[in-house]
Short mmCIF file of C-alpha atoms in Angstrom, two decimals:
data_model
loop_
_atom_site.label_atom_id
_atom_site.label_comp_id
_atom_site.label_asym_id
_atom_site.label_seq_id
_atom_site.Cartn_x
_atom_site.Cartn_y
_atom_site.Cartn_z
CA MET A 471 41.84 18.21 22.12
CA SER A 472 41.25 20.62 19.75
CA ALA A 473 44.10 22.70 17.78
CA ALA A 474 42.21 25.60 18.69
CA ALA A 475 42.01 24.43 22.14
CA ALA A 476 45.10 24.35 23.07
CA PHE A 477 46.25 28.49 22.60
CA GLU A 478 42.75 29.55 24.71
CA PRO A 479 44.35 31.16 27.78
CA LEU A 480 44.78 29.20 31.27
CA PRO A 481 42.14 30.79 33.61
CA GLU A 482 43.22 33.91 35.74
CA VAL A 483 44.71 32.78 39.27
CA ALA A 484 43.29 35.63 41.53
CA PRO A 485 45.90 36.30 43.74
CA ALA A 486 46.08 34.64 47.27
CA GLN A 487 44.01 37.35 49.85
CA PRO A 488 46.19 39.35 51.52
CA SER A 489 45.67 38.95 55.65
CA PRO A 490 43.67 41.66 56.94
CA ALA A 491 45.91 42.07 59.65
CA VAL A 492 48.45 43.04 57.48
CA VAL A 493 46.41 45.29 55.00
CA ASP A 494 45.58 46.57 58.71
CA LEU A 495 49.03 46.94 60.19
CA LEU A 496 50.56 48.11 55.87
CA GLY A 497 47.91 50.89 56.46
CA VAL A 498 48.92 51.96 59.95
CA LEU A 499 52.18 52.17 59.67
CA SER A 500 51.71 53.78 55.57
CA TYR A 501 49.65 56.65 56.68
CA ALA A 502 52.21 57.23 60.18
CA GLU A 503 54.60 57.93 57.82
CA LEU A 504 53.27 59.94 55.49
CA THR A 505 51.73 62.44 58.12
CA ALA A 506 55.47 62.26 60.11
CA PHE A 507 56.31 63.75 56.85
CA HIS A 508 53.83 66.81 56.71
CA ARG A 509 54.86 66.98 60.33
CA LEU A 510 58.29 67.19 59.98
CA ALA A 511 58.95 69.25 57.47
CA GLU A 512 56.36 72.76 59.61
CA ASP A 513 58.46 72.13 62.52
CA ALA A 514 61.40 72.35 60.04
CA ALA A 515 60.38 76.05 60.23
CA LEU A 516 61.73 76.34 63.66
CA ALA A 517 65.09 76.08 63.08
CA PRO A 518 67.52 78.74 63.72
CA THR A 519 69.20 78.28 60.76
CA LEU A 520 68.82 77.03 57.17
CA ALA A 521 71.45 74.26 57.38
CA ASP A 522 69.44 73.39 60.53
CA LYS A 523 65.87 73.47 58.31
CA ALA A 524 67.67 71.52 55.95
CA ALA A 525 68.55 68.52 57.59
CA LEU A 526 65.15 68.16 59.21
CA SER A 527 63.59 68.34 56.20
CA GLN A 528 65.71 65.13 55.17
CA MET A 529 64.34 63.34 58.11
CA ALA A 530 61.14 63.54 56.64
CA VAL A 531 62.08 63.19 52.50
CA GLU A 532 62.99 59.89 54.71
CA GLU A 533 59.54 59.23 55.99
CA PHE A 534 58.23 59.94 52.33
CA THR A 535 60.38 57.31 51.21
CA HIS A 536 59.41 54.73 53.68
CA PHE A 537 55.92 55.99 53.03
CA THR A 538 56.27 55.31 49.20
CA LEU A 539 57.23 51.63 50.09
CA LEU A 540 55.14 50.50 52.46
CA ARG A 541 52.49 52.35 49.97
CA ASP A 542 54.04 50.58 47.25
CA ARG A 543 53.66 46.93 49.02
CA LEU A 544 49.87 47.74 49.38
CA GLN A 545 49.06 47.91 45.96
CA GLN A 546 51.07 44.80 45.19
CA LEU A 547 48.79 42.78 46.92
CA GLY A 548 46.22 44.24 46.17
CA ALA A 549 44.75 46.14 48.84
CA ASP A 550 43.63 50.08 48.38
CA PRO A 551 46.10 51.65 50.18
CA GLU A 552 43.58 54.52 50.59
CA GLN A 553 41.06 52.20 52.22
CA ALA A 554 44.33 50.64 54.51
CA MET A 555 45.17 54.25 55.61
CA ARG A 556 41.79 55.42 56.35
CA PRO A 557 40.60 53.71 59.37
CA PHE A 558 44.47 54.93 61.58
CA VAL A 559 44.05 58.85 60.09
CA GLU A 560 42.17 59.53 63.03
CA ALA A 561 44.64 58.70 66.02
CA LEU A 562 47.08 59.77 64.44
CA GLU A 563 45.92 63.47 63.82
CA GLN A 564 44.46 63.72 66.96
CA PHE A 565 48.19 62.27 67.76
CA HIS A 566 49.71 65.29 65.67
CA ARG A 567 47.36 67.25 67.87
CA ARG A 568 48.36 67.24 70.61
CA THR A 569 51.85 66.90 70.37
CA THR A 570 52.78 70.25 68.68
CA PRO A 571 55.82 71.67 68.61
CA ARG A 572 55.56 74.51 71.19
CA ASP A 573 59.63 75.56 69.26
CA TRP A 574 62.91 73.98 67.69
CA LEU A 575 63.59 71.71 70.53
CA GLU A 576 61.09 69.88 70.33
CA GLY A 577 60.30 69.21 67.46
CA LEU A 578 63.69 67.97 67.12
CA ILE A 579 62.66 65.74 70.04
CA LYS A 580 59.47 64.73 68.67
CA ALA A 581 61.53 64.04 65.54
CA TYR A 582 63.90 62.06 66.98
CA VAL A 583 61.20 59.90 69.90
CA GLY A 584 59.08 59.97 66.67
CA ASP A 585 61.25 58.24 64.28
CA SER A 586 62.26 55.13 66.95
CA ILE A 587 59.18 54.18 67.93
CA GLY A 588 58.09 53.41 64.22
CA GLN A 589 61.46 51.75 63.68
CA GLU A 590 60.76 50.19 66.78
CA PHE A 591 57.49 49.15 65.29
CA TYR A 592 59.17 47.48 61.79
CA ARG A 593 61.59 45.46 63.81
CA ALA A 594 58.31 44.87 66.02
CA ILE A 595 56.34 43.26 62.89
CA ALA A 596 59.10 42.19 60.61
CA GLY A 597 59.31 38.54 61.81
CA TYR A 598 55.45 37.75 60.97
CA ALA A 599 54.50 39.41 58.44
CA ASP A 600 54.72 37.46 54.89
CA PRO A 601 58.27 36.92 53.76
CA GLN A 602 58.18 39.67 50.80
CA THR A 603 56.97 43.01 53.34
CA THR A 604 58.70 41.87 55.61
CA ALA A 605 61.51 42.84 52.73
CA VAL A 606 59.72 46.15 52.56
CA ILE A 607 60.05 46.76 56.69
CA MET A 608 63.31 45.73 55.90
CA GLN A 609 64.42 48.47 53.34
CA ALA A 610 62.80 51.15 55.42
CA LEU A 611 64.39 50.21 58.44
CA GLY A 612 67.81 50.27 56.72
CA GLU A 613 66.99 53.74 55.45
CA ASN A 614 66.89 55.55 58.62
CA GLY A 615 69.86 57.28 60.17
CA GLN A 616 69.74 60.92 59.25
CA ALA A 617 68.31 61.53 63.29
CA ASP A 618 72.39 61.63 64.57
CA PHE A 619 72.22 65.52 64.00
CA VAL A 620 69.51 65.95 67.00
CA VAL A 621 71.11 64.05 69.48
CA GLU A 622 74.34 66.79 68.90
CA ARG A 623 71.29 69.06 68.43
CA VAL A 624 69.97 68.58 71.84
CA ARG A 625 72.72 67.34 73.67
CA GLU A 626 74.21 70.97 72.35
CA ALA A 627 71.15 73.05 73.69
CA ILE A 628 72.24 71.36 77.75
CA ALA A 629 75.05 71.78 77.86
CA ALA A 630 74.34 75.87 76.50
CA ASP A 631 71.36 75.45 78.66
CA PRO A 632 71.61 73.17 81.46
CA SER A 633 67.65 74.93 82.75
CA VAL A 634 66.01 72.90 78.96
CA ALA A 635 66.52 69.83 80.35
CA GLY A 636 63.35 69.57 82.34
CA ARG A 637 61.59 70.81 80.73
CA LEU A 638 62.28 68.77 78.07
CA ALA A 639 62.07 65.45 80.01
CA LEU A 640 58.69 65.91 80.48
CA TRP A 641 58.26 66.74 76.13
CA GLY A 642 60.36 63.17 76.19
CA ARG A 643 57.78 61.50 79.04
CA ARG A 644 54.46 63.36 77.41
CA LEU A 645 55.61 62.32 73.47
CA VAL A 646 55.82 58.65 74.70
CA GLY A 647 52.95 58.68 76.22
CA GLU A 648 50.20 60.21 74.19
CA ALA A 649 52.02 57.76 71.38
CA LEU A 650 51.11 55.01 73.40
CA SER A 651 47.78 55.80 74.09
CA GLN A 652 46.97 56.15 71.11
CA ALA A 653 48.13 52.55 69.81
CA GLN A 654 45.93 51.25 72.59
CA TRP A 655 42.59 52.64 71.05
CA VAL A 656 44.21 51.69 67.89
CA ALA A 657 44.30 48.03 68.82
CA GLN A 658 40.81 47.56 70.52
CA GLU A 659 39.07 49.66 67.77
CA HIS A 660 41.49 47.12 65.27
CA GLU A 661 40.69 43.05 67.00
CA SER A 662 42.82 42.15 63.80
CA LEU A 663 46.70 44.33 64.75
CA ALA A 664 45.99 43.90 68.90
CA ALA A 665 46.54 40.07 67.95
CA LEU A 666 48.77 40.52 65.05
CA ILE A 667 50.92 41.97 67.68
CA ALA A 668 49.78 40.19 71.03
CA THR A 669 50.17 36.24 69.12
CA ARG A 670 53.49 37.65 67.51
CA GLY A 671 51.80 36.42 64.23
CA GLY A 672 50.27 32.81 65.48
CA GLN A 673 47.05 32.13 64.82
CA ALA A 674 45.87 32.04 68.81
CA GLU A 675 41.79 32.70 68.74
CA THR A 676 42.51 34.19 72.41
CA ILE A 677 44.93 37.05 72.50
CA ASP A 678 48.00 36.51 74.94
CA LEU A 679 47.27 39.90 76.86
CA ASP A 680 50.57 39.40 78.58
CA LEU A 681 52.61 39.51 75.77
CA LEU A 682 50.52 43.14 74.07
CA ALA A 683 51.34 44.26 77.65
CA ARG A 684 55.23 43.15 77.62
CA THR A 685 55.28 44.62 73.64
CA PHE A 686 54.64 47.99 75.29
CA SER A 687 56.77 47.63 78.66
CA GLN A 688 59.63 47.45 76.00
CA LEU A 689 58.79 50.39 73.93
CA THR A 690 59.14 52.06 77.65
CA GLU A 691 61.99 50.55 79.02
CA ASN A 692 63.59 51.61 74.65
CA HIS A 693 62.08 55.60 75.22
CA THR A 694 64.25 55.14 78.43
CA LYS A 695 68.15 53.95 77.22
CA ARG A 696 67.13 56.81 73.62
CA MET A 697 66.17 59.87 76.00
CA ALA A 698 69.70 59.50 77.85
CA ALA A 699 71.42 59.17 74.50
CA LEU A 700 69.54 62.66 74.63
CA GLY A 701 71.09 63.66 77.75
CA LEU A 702 67.64 63.36 79.93
CA ALA A 703 65.43 61.91 81.98
CA SER A 704 62.84 60.35 81.24
CA MET B 397 117.79 70.15 49.16
CA SER B 398 117.57 68.17 52.64
CA ALA B 399 115.74 64.11 52.69
CA ALA B 400 113.63 66.34 55.15
CA ALA B 401 113.45 68.49 52.91
CA ALA B 402 111.33 66.36 50.41
CA PHE B 403 108.70 65.07 53.27
CA GLU B 404 107.21 68.65 52.37
CA PRO B 405 103.73 68.80 51.63
CA LEU B 406 103.38 70.93 48.56
CA PRO B 407 101.66 74.42 49.00
CA GLU B 408 97.57 73.46 49.39
CA VAL B 409 96.53 75.42 46.17
CA ALA B 410 93.00 77.21 47.35
CA PRO B 411 89.94 76.78 44.54
CA ALA B 412 89.60 79.31 42.35
CA GLN B 413 86.66 82.11 43.49
CA PRO B 414 83.78 81.70 42.14
CA SER B 415 82.11 84.21 40.73
CA PRO B 416 79.60 86.12 42.64
CA ALA B 417 77.12 86.04 40.15
CA VAL B 418 76.79 81.61 40.67
CA VAL B 419 76.44 81.80 43.92
CA ASP B 420 73.81 83.97 44.14
CA LEU B 421 72.41 82.07 41.06
CA LEU B 422 72.71 79.16 43.00
CA GLY B 423 71.69 80.70 46.48
CA VAL B 424 68.41 81.90 44.94
CA LEU B 425 67.85 78.48 43.77
CA SER B 426 68.34 76.44 45.91
CA TYR B 427 65.57 77.86 48.68
CA ALA B 428 62.86 78.41 46.01
CA GLU B 429 63.23 74.99 46.46
CA LEU B 430 63.60 74.41 50.14
CA THR B 431 60.79 76.83 50.23
CA ALA B 432 59.14 75.31 47.57
CA PHE B 433 59.73 71.06 49.59
CA HIS B 434 57.66 73.70 53.11
CA ARG B 435 54.89 75.39 50.76
CA LEU B 436 54.53 72.58 48.52
CA ALA B 437 54.46 69.73 52.14
CA GLU B 438 51.95 72.35 53.68
CA ASP B 439 49.70 72.49 50.20
CA ALA B 440 49.46 68.72 51.00
CA ALA B 441 46.84 69.08 52.92
CA LEU B 442 44.42 70.36 51.28
CA ALA B 443 44.56 67.11 49.11
CA PRO B 444 40.24 65.70 48.84
CA THR B 445 42.19 62.62 49.07
CA LEU B 446 45.24 60.20 50.42
CA ALA B 447 46.61 60.08 47.26
CA ASP B 448 46.05 63.36 46.10
CA LYS B 449 48.48 63.99 48.77
CA ALA B 450 50.45 61.17 48.04
CA ALA B 451 50.57 62.76 44.95
CA LEU B 452 51.16 66.44 46.30
CA SER B 453 54.00 65.29 48.56
CA GLN B 454 55.77 63.32 46.82
CA MET B 455 56.25 67.36 43.91
CA ALA B 456 57.99 68.37 47.26
CA VAL B 457 60.25 65.61 47.72
CA GLU B 458 61.20 66.36 44.30
CA GLU B 459 62.28 70.32 44.80
CA PHE B 460 63.33 68.73 47.75
CA THR B 461 65.97 66.27 45.88
CA HIS B 462 66.28 69.75 44.02
CA PHE B 463 67.28 71.73 46.45
CA THR B 464 70.07 69.89 47.88
CA LEU B 465 71.99 68.50 43.48
CA LEU B 466 71.35 73.33 44.10
CA ARG B 467 73.11 73.13 47.63
CA ASP B 468 76.18 70.22 47.44
CA ARG B 469 77.09 72.78 44.40
CA LEU B 470 77.99 75.11 46.31
CA GLN B 471 79.42 73.48 49.01
CA GLN B 472 81.76 72.12 45.69
CA LEU B 473 82.52 75.67 45.05
CA GLY B 474 83.52 76.45 48.21
CA ALA B 475 80.86 79.09 48.82
CA ASP B 476 78.86 78.82 52.18
CA PRO B 477 75.05 77.68 51.16
CA GLU B 478 73.78 79.46 54.14
CA GLN B 479 75.65 82.76 53.63
CA ALA B 480 75.15 81.91 50.07
CA MET B 481 70.45 81.46 50.82
CA ARG B 482 70.35 84.36 53.39
CA PRO B 483 69.85 87.23 50.96
CA PHE B 484 66.73 86.02 48.80
CA VAL B 485 65.51 84.62 51.74
CA GLU B 486 62.66 87.57 52.84
CA ALA B 487 61.66 87.84 48.76
CA LEU B 488 61.11 83.78 48.67
CA GLU B 489 58.81 83.93 51.90
CA GLN B 490 57.29 87.36 50.80
CA PHE B 491 56.22 85.65 47.58
CA HIS B 492 54.56 83.00 49.41
CA ARG B 493 52.76 85.03 51.85
CA ARG B 494 51.21 86.80 48.67
CA THR B 495 50.02 83.53 47.39
CA THR B 496 48.58 81.66 49.65
CA PRO B 497 46.89 78.94 48.17
CA ARG B 498 42.93 79.52 49.97
CA ASP B 499 42.08 75.61 48.20
CA TRP B 500 43.09 72.56 46.65
CA LEU B 501 42.71 73.45 42.71
CA GLU B 502 45.08 76.91 43.82
CA GLY B 503 47.78 74.39 45.60
CA LEU B 504 48.25 72.33 42.32
CA ILE B 505 47.76 74.92 40.01
CA LYS B 506 50.08 76.90 41.72
CA ALA B 507 52.50 73.99 42.48
CA TYR B 508 52.63 73.72 38.87
CA VAL B 509 53.56 77.37 37.44
CA GLY B 510 55.53 77.36 40.24
CA ASP B 511 57.49 74.19 38.70
CA SER B 512 57.34 74.91 34.96
CA ILE B 513 59.08 79.02 36.36
CA GLY B 514 61.28 76.87 38.20
CA GLN B 515 62.56 73.90 35.21
CA GLU B 516 62.53 77.17 33.17
CA PHE B 517 64.92 79.29 35.35
CA TYR B 518 66.95 76.74 34.82
CA ARG B 519 66.44 76.14 31.11
CA ALA B 520 67.18 79.67 30.79
CA ILE B 521 70.83 79.60 32.95
CA ALA B 522 71.17 75.99 31.55
CA GLY B 523 73.16 77.43 29.11
CA TYR B 524 76.12 80.26 30.94
CA ALA B 525 77.29 79.39 34.16
CA ASP B 526 80.55 77.03 34.18
CA PRO B 527 79.60 73.13 32.51
CA GLN B 528 80.11 71.79 36.84
CA THR B 529 76.88 73.93 37.92
CA THR B 530 75.42 73.33 34.40
CA ALA B 531 75.15 69.77 35.22
CA VAL B 532 73.64 70.29 38.44
CA ILE B 533 70.85 72.42 36.55
CA MET B 534 70.26 69.90 33.97
CA GLN B 535 69.81 66.60 36.26
CA ALA B 536 67.43 69.62 38.44
CA LEU B 537 64.93 69.67 35.11
CA GLY B 538 65.94 66.16 33.83
CA GLU B 539 63.63 65.05 37.26
CA ASN B 540 60.88 66.82 37.41
CA GLY B 541 57.67 65.31 35.68
CA GLN B 542 55.32 64.48 37.99
CA ALA B 543 53.79 67.89 37.22
CA ASP B 544 51.22 65.66 34.81
CA PHE B 545 49.00 64.10 37.79
CA VAL B 546 48.67 68.38 37.67
CA VAL B 547 47.53 68.83 34.49
CA GLU B 548 44.71 65.57 34.30
CA ARG B 549 43.25 67.41 37.82
CA VAL B 550 42.52 70.90 36.64
CA ARG B 551 41.34 69.92 33.91
CA GLU B 552 38.87 67.25 35.89
CA ALA B 553 38.15 69.83 38.23
CA ILE B 554 36.65 72.43 35.45
CA ALA B 555 34.73 69.15 33.58
CA ALA B 556 32.71 68.49 36.52
CA ASP B 557 32.14 72.63 37.14
CA PRO B 558 32.81 75.11 35.00
CA SER B 559 32.34 78.09 36.17
CA VAL B 560 35.69 77.42 38.46
CA ALA B 561 37.93 78.09 35.31
CA GLY B 562 37.23 81.77 35.91
CA ARG B 563 38.70 81.63 38.88
CA LEU B 564 41.93 79.73 38.41
CA ALA B 565 42.39 81.84 35.29
CA LEU B 566 42.76 84.53 38.04
CA TRP B 567 44.36 82.51 40.39
CA GLY B 568 47.81 81.20 37.51
CA ARG B 569 48.13 85.29 36.41
CA ARG B 570 48.26 86.84 39.75
CA LEU B 571 51.40 83.70 40.79
CA VAL B 572 52.73 85.12 37.95
CA GLY B 573 52.25 88.92 38.53
CA GLU B 574 53.81 88.08 41.85
CA ALA B 575 56.86 86.09 40.61
CA LEU B 576 57.87 88.57 37.87
CA SER B 577 58.07 91.32 40.83
CA GLN B 578 59.58 89.71 43.45
CA ALA B 579 61.91 87.84 40.17
CA GLN B 580 62.16 92.16 38.90
CA TRP B 581 63.88 93.02 42.81
CA VAL B 582 65.74 90.54 43.46
CA ALA B 583 67.24 91.28 40.36
CA GLN B 584 67.43 96.23 41.44
CA GLU B 585 69.05 94.42 45.06
CA HIS B 586 72.01 92.22 43.34
CA GLU B 587 73.06 93.08 40.54
CA SER B 588 75.60 90.36 39.13
CA LEU B 589 72.53 88.05 38.63
CA ALA B 590 70.79 90.90 37.11
CA ALA B 591 73.80 91.37 34.62
CA LEU B 592 74.57 87.01 34.64
CA ILE B 593 70.58 87.35 32.54
CA ALA B 594 70.63 90.32 30.40
CA THR B 595 74.58 90.03 29.40
CA ARG B 596 73.96 86.30 28.37
CA GLY B 597 76.86 85.73 30.83
CA GLY B 598 79.63 87.07 29.38
CA GLN B 599 81.23 90.04 30.72
CA ALA B 600 79.58 93.13 29.42
CA GLU B 601 79.82 96.23 31.82
CA THR B 602 75.76 97.48 30.99
CA ILE B 603 72.78 95.62 31.11
CA ASP B 604 71.73 94.97 28.29
CA LEU B 605 67.59 96.03 29.71
CA ASP B 606 66.35 94.66 26.00
CA LEU B 607 67.21 91.08 26.97
CA LEU B 608 66.31 91.47 30.60
CA ALA B 609 62.76 92.50 29.69
CA ARG B 610 63.06 89.50 26.13
CA THR B 611 63.70 87.18 29.33
CA PHE B 612 60.53 88.61 31.39
CA SER B 613 57.82 88.04 28.51
CA GLN B 614 59.47 84.97 27.07
CA LEU B 615 58.67 83.80 30.52
CA THR B 616 55.47 85.69 30.26
CA GLU B 617 54.50 83.49 26.85
CA ASN B 618 55.17 80.50 28.23
CA HIS B 619 52.97 80.44 31.10
CA THR B 620 49.85 81.05 28.76
CA LYS B 621 50.93 78.75 26.84
CA ARG B 622 51.26 76.32 30.12
CA MET B 623 47.88 77.79 31.28
CA ALA B 624 46.07 76.91 27.82
CA ALA B 625 47.32 73.79 28.16
CA LEU B 626 45.32 73.33 32.57
CA GLY B 627 43.01 74.19 30.38
CA LEU B 628 42.44 77.63 31.68
CA ALA B 629 42.70 81.65 29.93
CA SER B 630 45.94 83.38 31.04
#
């Protein structure tokens, strides 16, 4: 070996290709957070006081922080965030179009339910993405906790006028119904995602439909508990 | 003096009343930041790509961070942020209603011009508020710097189609004109604010109209320089 050869750079090792399922997962969650940011910022206009407006805006800003964590992780994996998010834009926009709040209380409940479903998804997937992605997801989870003010406001509103409870309970059901129907559509269109959920990250070649059904049913069950915390039937 | 008397608490010292001008100043800047947050988040919907959408959203989030700094300072001074902001809501909403961007480029320029005028105000007032308020304002100033992407995008757009430059220059003039006209209205309605600017925080009893005029003229001059940086006539 010559002395010159000793200075030749080592061949560059290309980073391992991230699994398409992890890119899909980060893509859908990134855009969910980005669009949640915009919708919450918009719904804050319905607030009755400037303090409430600021509180809902604060929730919006937290969703944006989650977005940046997920987007940065996509970039670290060598994926293009734009391409990773693009396939999920339509389903998420459709969800928001179908669930535009008509007033402040509906906006609050949407913020709470949306935030909670987001957290469930983070918890559900944290166990079977790669360790670094899991760390990012756990960080996003740890930064939640502005939702307490929603519970307080909704309970105050029901105490002041118990007749709103029926309408808001219906609204909660509609939100979770629309969320699940869009999630199912996304899972059908993106087999790798469905497989990730349905096999709990394993490499099984057939999707465990029973596990998929149980995942959605668990989500509905947790929704019922959260609605009860708001003082609402579900 | 009995032993029991020794345990009586000291009388509470009420915090010094903040000057009405400082409360007005923090009030108008707080609401300016809160509403800038909402308008930028909304204007991000005009972005041609998800990356641009995220970049303008990031600018929005920074305005919200400034808002929280100013609001927290109001609370430290024993002022109610809601009451401090309320008198300025109409003028700021009016500014935004009159300057709703029709497309992405107008939105970008509005973000840039608005952010810049905000920074000018911060710099102008930093010298004569109380030292702790000044520290808060300098912190808000130090956290700017996302506007570079605006300059880049506007220059790209003009390079691709030089014919847009005329329309955008006109738009820039309109923005600064509306901003100054609302600022003058606010200064008229809130004498303490006008006095703060016009006396540079001194205690003069008559407003120095010449100093007020020079402040506005300096603002216009700086605007011209910024428009030139964008590649636009002003």
